mmCIF file of C-alpha atoms in Angstrom:
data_model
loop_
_atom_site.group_PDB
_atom_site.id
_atom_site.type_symbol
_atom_site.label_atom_id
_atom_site.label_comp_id
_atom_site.label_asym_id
_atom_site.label_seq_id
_atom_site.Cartn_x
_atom_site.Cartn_y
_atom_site.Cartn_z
ATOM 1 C CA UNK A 11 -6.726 -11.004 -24.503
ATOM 2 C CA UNK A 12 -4.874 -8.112 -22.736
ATOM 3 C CA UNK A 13 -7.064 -8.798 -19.850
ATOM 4 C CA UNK A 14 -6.753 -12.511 -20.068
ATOM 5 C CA UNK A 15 -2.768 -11.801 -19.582
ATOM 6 C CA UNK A 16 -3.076 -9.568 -16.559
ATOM 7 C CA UNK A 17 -5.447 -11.741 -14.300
ATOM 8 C CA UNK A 18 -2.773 -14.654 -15.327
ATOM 9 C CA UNK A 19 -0.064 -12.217 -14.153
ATOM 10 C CA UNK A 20 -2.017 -11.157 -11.214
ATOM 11 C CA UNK A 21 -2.565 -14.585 -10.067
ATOM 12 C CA UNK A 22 0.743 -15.315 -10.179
ATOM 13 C CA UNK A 23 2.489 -12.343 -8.466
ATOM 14 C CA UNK A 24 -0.682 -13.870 -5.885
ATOM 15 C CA UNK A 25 0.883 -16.767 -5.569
ATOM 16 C CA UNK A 26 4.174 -15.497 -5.354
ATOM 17 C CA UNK A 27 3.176 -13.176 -2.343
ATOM 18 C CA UNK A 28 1.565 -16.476 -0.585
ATOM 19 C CA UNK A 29 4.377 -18.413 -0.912
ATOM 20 C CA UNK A 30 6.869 -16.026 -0.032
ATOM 21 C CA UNK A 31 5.345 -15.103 3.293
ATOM 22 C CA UNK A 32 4.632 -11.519 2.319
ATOM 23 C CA UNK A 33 0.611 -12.487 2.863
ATOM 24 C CA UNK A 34 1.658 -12.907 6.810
ATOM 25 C CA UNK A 35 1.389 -9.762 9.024
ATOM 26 C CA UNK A 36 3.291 -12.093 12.007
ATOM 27 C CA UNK A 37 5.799 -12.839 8.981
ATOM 28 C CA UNK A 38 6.274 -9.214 8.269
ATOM 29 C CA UNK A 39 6.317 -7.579 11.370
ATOM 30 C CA UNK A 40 9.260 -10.327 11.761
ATOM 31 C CA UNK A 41 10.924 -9.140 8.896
ATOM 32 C CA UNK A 42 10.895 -5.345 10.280
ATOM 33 C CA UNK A 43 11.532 -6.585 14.137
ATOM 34 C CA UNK A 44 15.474 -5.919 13.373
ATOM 35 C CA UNK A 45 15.886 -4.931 17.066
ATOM 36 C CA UNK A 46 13.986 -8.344 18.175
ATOM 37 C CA UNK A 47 14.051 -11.755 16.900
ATOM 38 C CA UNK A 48 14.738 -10.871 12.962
ATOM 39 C CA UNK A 49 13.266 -12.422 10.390
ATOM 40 C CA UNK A 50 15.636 -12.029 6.933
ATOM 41 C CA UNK A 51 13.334 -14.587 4.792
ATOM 42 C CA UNK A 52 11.754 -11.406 3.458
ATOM 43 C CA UNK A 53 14.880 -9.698 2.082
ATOM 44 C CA UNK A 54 14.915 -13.197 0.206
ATOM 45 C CA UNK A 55 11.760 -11.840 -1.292
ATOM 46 C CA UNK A 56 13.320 -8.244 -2.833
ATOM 47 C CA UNK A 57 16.058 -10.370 -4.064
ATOM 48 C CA UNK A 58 14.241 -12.657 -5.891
ATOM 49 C CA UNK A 59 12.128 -10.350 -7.372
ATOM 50 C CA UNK A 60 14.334 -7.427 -8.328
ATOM 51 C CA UNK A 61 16.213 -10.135 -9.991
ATOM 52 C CA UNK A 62 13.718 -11.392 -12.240
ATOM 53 C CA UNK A 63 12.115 -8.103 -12.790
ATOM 54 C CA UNK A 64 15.810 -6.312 -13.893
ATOM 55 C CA UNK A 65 15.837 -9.017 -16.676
ATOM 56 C CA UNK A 66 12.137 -7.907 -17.621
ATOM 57 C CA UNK A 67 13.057 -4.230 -17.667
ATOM 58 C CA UNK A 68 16.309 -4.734 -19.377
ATOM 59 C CA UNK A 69 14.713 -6.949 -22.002
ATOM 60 C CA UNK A 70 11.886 -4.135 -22.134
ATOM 61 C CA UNK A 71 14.193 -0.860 -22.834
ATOM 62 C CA UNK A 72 15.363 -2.214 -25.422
ATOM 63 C CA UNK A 73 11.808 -2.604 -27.598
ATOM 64 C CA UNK A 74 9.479 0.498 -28.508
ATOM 65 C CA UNK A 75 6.284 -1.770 -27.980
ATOM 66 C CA UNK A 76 5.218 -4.469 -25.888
ATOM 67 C CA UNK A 77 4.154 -7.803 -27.065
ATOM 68 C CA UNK A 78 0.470 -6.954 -27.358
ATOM 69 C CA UNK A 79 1.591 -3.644 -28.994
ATOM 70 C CA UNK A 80 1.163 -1.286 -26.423
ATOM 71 C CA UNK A 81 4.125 1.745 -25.490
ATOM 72 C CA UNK A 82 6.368 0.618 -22.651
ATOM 73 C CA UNK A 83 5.494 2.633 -19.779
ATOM 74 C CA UNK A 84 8.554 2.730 -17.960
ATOM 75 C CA UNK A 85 7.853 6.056 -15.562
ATOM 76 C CA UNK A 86 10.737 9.158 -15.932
ATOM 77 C CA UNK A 87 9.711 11.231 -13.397
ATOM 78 C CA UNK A 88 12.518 11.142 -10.935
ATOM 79 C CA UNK A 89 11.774 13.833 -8.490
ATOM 80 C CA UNK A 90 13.087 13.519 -4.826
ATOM 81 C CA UNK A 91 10.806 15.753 -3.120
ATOM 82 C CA UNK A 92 9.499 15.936 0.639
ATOM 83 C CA UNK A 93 6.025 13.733 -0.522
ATOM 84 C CA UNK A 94 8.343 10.999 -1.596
ATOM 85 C CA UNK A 95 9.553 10.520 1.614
ATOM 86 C CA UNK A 96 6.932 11.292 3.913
ATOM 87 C CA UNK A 97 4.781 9.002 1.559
ATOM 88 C CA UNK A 98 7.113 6.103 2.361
ATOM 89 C CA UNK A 99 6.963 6.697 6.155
ATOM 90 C CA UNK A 100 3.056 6.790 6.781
ATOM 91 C CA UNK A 101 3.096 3.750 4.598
ATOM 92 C CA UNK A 102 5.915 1.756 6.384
ATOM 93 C CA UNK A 103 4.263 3.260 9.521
ATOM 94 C CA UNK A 104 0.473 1.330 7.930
ATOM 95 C CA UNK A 105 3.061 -1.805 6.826
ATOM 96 C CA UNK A 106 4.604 -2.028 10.657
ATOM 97 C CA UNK A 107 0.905 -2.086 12.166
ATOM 98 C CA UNK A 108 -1.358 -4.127 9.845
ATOM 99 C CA UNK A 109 1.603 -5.925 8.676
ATOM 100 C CA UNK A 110 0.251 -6.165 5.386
ATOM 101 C CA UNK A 111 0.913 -3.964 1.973
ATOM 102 C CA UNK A 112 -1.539 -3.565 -1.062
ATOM 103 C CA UNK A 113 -0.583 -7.040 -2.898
ATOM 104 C CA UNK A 114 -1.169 -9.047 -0.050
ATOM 105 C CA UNK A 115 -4.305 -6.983 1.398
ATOM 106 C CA UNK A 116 -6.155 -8.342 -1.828
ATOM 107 C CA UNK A 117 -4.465 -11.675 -1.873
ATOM 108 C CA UNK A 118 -6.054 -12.139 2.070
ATOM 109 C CA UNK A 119 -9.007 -10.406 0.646
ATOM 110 C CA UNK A 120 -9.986 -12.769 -1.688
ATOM 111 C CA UNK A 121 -8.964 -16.002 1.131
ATOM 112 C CA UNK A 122 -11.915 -13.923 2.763
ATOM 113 C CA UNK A 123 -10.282 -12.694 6.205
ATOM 114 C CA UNK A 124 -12.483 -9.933 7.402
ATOM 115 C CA UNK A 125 -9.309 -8.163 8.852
ATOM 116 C CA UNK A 126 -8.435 -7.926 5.339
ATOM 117 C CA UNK A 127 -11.242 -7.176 4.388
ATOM 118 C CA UNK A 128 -11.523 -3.933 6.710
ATOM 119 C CA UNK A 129 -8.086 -3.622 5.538
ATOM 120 C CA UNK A 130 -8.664 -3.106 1.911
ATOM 121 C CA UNK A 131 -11.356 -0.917 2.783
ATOM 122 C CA UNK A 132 -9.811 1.576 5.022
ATOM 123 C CA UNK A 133 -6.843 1.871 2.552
ATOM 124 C CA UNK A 134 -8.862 2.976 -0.354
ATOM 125 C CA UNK A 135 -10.079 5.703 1.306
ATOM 126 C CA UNK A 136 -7.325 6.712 2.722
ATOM 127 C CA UNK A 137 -6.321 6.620 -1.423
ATOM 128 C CA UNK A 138 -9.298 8.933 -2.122
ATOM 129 C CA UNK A 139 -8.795 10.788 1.023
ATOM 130 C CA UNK A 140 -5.263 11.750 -0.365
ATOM 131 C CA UNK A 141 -6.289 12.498 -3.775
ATOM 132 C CA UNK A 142 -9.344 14.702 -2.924
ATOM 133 C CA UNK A 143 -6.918 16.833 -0.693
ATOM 134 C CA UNK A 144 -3.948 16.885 -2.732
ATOM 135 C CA UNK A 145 -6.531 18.486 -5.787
ATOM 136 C CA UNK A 146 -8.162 20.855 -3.106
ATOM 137 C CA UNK A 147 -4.553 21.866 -1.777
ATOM 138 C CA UNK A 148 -3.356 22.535 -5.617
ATOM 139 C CA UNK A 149 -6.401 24.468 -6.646
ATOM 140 C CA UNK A 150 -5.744 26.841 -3.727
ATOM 141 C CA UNK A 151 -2.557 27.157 -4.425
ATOM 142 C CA UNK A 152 -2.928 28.188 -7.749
ATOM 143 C CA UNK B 18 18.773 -9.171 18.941
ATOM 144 C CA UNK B 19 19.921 -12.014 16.698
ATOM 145 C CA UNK B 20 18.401 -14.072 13.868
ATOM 146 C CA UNK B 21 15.262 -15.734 13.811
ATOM 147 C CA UNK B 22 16.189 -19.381 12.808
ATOM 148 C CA UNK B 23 13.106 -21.105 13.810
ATOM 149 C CA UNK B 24 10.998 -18.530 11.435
ATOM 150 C CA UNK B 25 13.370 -18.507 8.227
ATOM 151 C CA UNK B 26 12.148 -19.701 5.222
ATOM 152 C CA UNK B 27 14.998 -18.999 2.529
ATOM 153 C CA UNK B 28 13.787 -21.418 -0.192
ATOM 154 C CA UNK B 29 10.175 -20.591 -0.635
ATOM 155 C CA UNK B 30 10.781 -17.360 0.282
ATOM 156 C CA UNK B 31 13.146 -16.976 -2.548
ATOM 157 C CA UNK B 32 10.910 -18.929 -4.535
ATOM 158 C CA UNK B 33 7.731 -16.570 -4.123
ATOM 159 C CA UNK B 34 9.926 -13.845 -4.887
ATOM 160 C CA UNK B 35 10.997 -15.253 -8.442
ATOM 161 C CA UNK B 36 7.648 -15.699 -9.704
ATOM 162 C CA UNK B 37 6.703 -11.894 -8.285
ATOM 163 C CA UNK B 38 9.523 -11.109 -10.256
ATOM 164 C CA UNK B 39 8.551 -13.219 -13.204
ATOM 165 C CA UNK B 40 4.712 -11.588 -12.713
ATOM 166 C CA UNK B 41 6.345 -7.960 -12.881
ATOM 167 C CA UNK B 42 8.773 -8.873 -15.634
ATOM 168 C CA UNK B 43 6.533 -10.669 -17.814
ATOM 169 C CA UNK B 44 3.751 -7.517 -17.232
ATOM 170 C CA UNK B 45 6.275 -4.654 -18.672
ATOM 171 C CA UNK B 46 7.081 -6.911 -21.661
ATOM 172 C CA UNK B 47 3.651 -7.992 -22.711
ATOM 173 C CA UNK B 48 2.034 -4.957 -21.568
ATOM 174 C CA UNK B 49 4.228 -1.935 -21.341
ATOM 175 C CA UNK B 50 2.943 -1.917 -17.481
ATOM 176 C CA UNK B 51 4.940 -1.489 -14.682
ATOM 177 C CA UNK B 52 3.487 -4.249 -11.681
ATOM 178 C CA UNK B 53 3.227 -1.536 -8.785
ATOM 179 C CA UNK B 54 -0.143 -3.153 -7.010
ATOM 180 C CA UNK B 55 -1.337 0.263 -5.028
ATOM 181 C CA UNK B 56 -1.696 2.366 -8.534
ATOM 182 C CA UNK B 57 -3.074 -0.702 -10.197
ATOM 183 C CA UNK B 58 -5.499 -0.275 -7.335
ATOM 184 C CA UNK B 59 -6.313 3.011 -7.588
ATOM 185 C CA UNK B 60 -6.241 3.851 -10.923
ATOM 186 C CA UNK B 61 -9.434 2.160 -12.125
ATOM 187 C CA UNK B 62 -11.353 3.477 -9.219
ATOM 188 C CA UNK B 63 -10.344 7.068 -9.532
ATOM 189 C CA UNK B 64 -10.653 6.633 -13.177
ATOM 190 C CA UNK B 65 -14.454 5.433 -12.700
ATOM 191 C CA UNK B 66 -15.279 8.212 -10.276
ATOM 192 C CA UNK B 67 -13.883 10.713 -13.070
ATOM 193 C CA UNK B 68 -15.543 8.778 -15.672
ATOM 194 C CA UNK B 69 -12.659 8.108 -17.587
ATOM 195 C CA UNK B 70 -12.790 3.946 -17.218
ATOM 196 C CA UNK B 71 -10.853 2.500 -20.734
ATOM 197 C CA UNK B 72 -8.549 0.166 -22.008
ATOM 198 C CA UNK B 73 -5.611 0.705 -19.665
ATOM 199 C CA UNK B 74 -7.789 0.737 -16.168
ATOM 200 C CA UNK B 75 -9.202 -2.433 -17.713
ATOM 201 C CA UNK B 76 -5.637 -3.943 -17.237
ATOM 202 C CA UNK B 77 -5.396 -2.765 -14.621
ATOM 203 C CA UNK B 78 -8.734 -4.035 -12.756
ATOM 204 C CA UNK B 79 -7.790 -7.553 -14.535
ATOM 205 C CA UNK B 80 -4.743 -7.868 -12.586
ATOM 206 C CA UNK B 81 -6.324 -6.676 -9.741
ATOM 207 C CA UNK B 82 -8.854 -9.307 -10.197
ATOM 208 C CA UNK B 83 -6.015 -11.968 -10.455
ATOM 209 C CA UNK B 84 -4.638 -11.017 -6.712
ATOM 210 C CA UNK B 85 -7.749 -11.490 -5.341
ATOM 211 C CA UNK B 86 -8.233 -15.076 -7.263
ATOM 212 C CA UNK B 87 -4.338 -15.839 -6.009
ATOM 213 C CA UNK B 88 -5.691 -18.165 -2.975
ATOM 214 C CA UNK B 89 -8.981 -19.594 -5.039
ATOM 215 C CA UNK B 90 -6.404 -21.186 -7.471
ATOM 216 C CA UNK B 91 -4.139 -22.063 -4.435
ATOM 217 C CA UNK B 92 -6.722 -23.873 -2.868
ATOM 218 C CA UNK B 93 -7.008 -25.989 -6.100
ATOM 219 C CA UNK B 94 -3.623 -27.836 -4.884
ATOM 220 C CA UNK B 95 -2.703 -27.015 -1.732
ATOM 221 C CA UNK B 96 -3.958 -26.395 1.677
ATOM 222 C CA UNK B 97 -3.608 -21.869 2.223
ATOM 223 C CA UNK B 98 -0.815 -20.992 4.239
ATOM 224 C CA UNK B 99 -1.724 -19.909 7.695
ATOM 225 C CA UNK B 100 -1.385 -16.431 8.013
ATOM 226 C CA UNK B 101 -2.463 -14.002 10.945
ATOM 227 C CA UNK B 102 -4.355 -11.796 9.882
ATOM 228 C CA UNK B 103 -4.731 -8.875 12.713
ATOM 229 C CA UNK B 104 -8.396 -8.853 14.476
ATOM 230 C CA UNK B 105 -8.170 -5.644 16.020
ATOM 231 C CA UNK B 106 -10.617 -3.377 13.372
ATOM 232 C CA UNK B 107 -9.016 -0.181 15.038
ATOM 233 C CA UNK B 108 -5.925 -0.951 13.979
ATOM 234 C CA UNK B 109 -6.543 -2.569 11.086
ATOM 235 C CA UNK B 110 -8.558 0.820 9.952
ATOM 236 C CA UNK B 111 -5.564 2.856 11.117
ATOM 237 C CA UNK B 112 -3.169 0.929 9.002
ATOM 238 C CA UNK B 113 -5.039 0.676 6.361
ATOM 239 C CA UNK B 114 -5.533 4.312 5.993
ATOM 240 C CA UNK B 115 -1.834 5.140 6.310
ATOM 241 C CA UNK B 116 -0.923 2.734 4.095
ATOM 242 C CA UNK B 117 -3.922 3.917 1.145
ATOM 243 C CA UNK B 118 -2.382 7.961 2.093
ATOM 244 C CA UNK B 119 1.055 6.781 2.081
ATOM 245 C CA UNK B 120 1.072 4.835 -1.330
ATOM 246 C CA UNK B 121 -0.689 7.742 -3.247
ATOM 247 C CA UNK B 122 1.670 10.421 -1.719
ATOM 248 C CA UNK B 123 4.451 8.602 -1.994
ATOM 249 C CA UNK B 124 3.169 7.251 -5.661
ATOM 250 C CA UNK B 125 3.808 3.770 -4.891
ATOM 251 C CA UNK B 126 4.425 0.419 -2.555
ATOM 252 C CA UNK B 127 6.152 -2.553 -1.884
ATOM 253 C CA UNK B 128 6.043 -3.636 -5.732
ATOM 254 C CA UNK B 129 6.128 -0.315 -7.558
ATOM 255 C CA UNK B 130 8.867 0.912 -5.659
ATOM 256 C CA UNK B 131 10.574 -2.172 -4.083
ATOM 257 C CA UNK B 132 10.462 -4.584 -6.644
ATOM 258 C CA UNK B 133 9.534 -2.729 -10.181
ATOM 259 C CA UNK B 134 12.010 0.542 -8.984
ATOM 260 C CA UNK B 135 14.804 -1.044 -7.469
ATOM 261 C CA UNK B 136 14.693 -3.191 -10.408
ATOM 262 C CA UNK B 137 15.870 -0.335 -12.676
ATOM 263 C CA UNK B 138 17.780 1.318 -10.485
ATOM 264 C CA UNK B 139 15.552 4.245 -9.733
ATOM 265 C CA UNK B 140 17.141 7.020 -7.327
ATOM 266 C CA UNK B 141 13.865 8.011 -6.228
ATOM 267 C CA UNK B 142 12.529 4.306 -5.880
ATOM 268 C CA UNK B 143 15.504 3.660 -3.423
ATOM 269 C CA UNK B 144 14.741 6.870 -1.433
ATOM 270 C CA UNK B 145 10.807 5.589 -1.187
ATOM 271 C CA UNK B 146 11.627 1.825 -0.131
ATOM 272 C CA UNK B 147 13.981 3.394 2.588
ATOM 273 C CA UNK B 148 11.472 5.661 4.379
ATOM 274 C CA UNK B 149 8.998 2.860 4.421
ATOM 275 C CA UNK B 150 11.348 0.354 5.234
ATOM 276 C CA UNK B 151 12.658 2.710 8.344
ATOM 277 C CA UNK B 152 9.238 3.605 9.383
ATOM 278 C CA UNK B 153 8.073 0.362 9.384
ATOM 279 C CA UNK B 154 10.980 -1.249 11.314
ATOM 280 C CA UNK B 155 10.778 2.055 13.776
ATOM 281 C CA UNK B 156 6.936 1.261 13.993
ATOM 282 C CA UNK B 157 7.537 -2.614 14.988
ATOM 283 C CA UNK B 158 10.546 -1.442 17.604
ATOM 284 C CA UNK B 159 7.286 0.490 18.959
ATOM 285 C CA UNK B 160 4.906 -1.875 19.012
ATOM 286 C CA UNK B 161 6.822 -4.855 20.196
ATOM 287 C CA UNK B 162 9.289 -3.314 22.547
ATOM 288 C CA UNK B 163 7.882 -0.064 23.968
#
């Protein structure tokens, strides 16, 4: 059942990315071309989202347990450190030249573009990559 | 410099955003899980290489599953949206590693920290979505105009 739920929800946050305009690389790189010929319809998209997801949260704090029963796993760590940040520029820096971020890799994975494909593929390594060094860098550390 | 009339879509790009909003909403209160696409990504496969694979990474591989299904169900009623999708694979390798080393170091995306941690007015969300946000628009100035 709990899996049932999530593909629903997956599908639609899908949809939601197609329809928005997210799915487009041209779309985004028009969004982030602030010096060029800007794009705004994409701020459109944080607004509508942040909206709907605030009342989700807000409705959420206040319960111990979800729905289906689980713990609400609302993250506390809120740690501003250098990986934060340089985290968010290789990945706007991956988001400015492939113009397309994780939800809308898959989305244009599954519409079957091999560029998405390649895509998808390059950025899980690049997960794994980042994993396997960050262990090796903290076990030689310690 | 100046605003893109020809290209702006307020309405459905409003629209898309509600139900991405309504998707990450709807996933904290039924689920306890917070929508943030690039851990929902990698959690199931790290958890599989570890051999730790249970109930949560199940979730999370469902809605995984779903994103990838998005445009199957789309096609159902309505021609896909044209999109252009980027045919260089150098680039497209490039990219895609910086975004799959950027989203782990920087523990999350578009959705985890955009949408899910601006949502609740997280500090360090807002510090993430602005180094991505000024990276990618520096990246784009680069690209386009260099």
């Amino acid at each position: 059942m709990k899996e049932i739920i999530a593909t629903l929800l997956g599908v639609l946050f899908g949809i939601g990315l197609m329809l928005s305009g997210m799915t487009d690389p041209d779309k985004v790189r028009g969004f982030l071309d602030v010096a060029g010929s800007w794009d705004p319809s994409l701020a459109l998209v944080m607004v509508g989202g942040i909206s709907l997801a605030a009342i989700g949260y807000i409705a959420a704090s206040g319960r111990s347990r979800s729905w289906m029963g689980e713990r609400i796993d609302i993250p506390t760590n809120n740690i501003i450190d250098r990986r934060l940040i340089l985290g968010g520029l290789l990945f706007g820096a991956g988001w400015g030249i492939g113009g397309m971020c994780p939800g809308p890799a898959l989305v244009n994975l599954g519409a079957g573009y091999r560029g998405a494909a390649i895509f998808v593929v390059a950025m899980v390594a690049g997960m794994l990559v980042h994993d396997q060094l960050s262990k090796w860098m903290a076990n030689r550390n310690s | 410099m100046g605003i893109n009339w020809v290209q702006f879509t307020p309405g459905s790009s409003l629209l898309g955003g509600l139900l991405i909003g309504a998707s990450a909403g709807l996933f904290l209160l039924a689920l306890g899980r917070i929508a943030g696409i690039a851990g929902l990504i990698a959690r199931p496969i790290l958890a599989t290489i570890q051999g730790k694979f249970g109930a949560s990474e199940r979730v999370s591989l469902a809605f995984v599953t779903g994103l990838v299904m998005a445009s199957w169900i789309w096609r159902l009623f309505a021609a896909l949206p044209s999109v252009a999708i980027p045919e260089k694979t150098g680039a497209t390798l490039i990219a895609g590693l910086l975004v799959g080393v950027g989203v782990r170091m920087g523990n999350g995306c578009t959705s985890g920290h955009g949408i899910c941690g601006l949502s609740r007015l997280s500090m360090r969300s807002f510090v993430n979505v602005c180094a991505f946000m000024v990276a990618g628009m520096v990246t784009v100035y680069w690209l386009k105009h260099l």
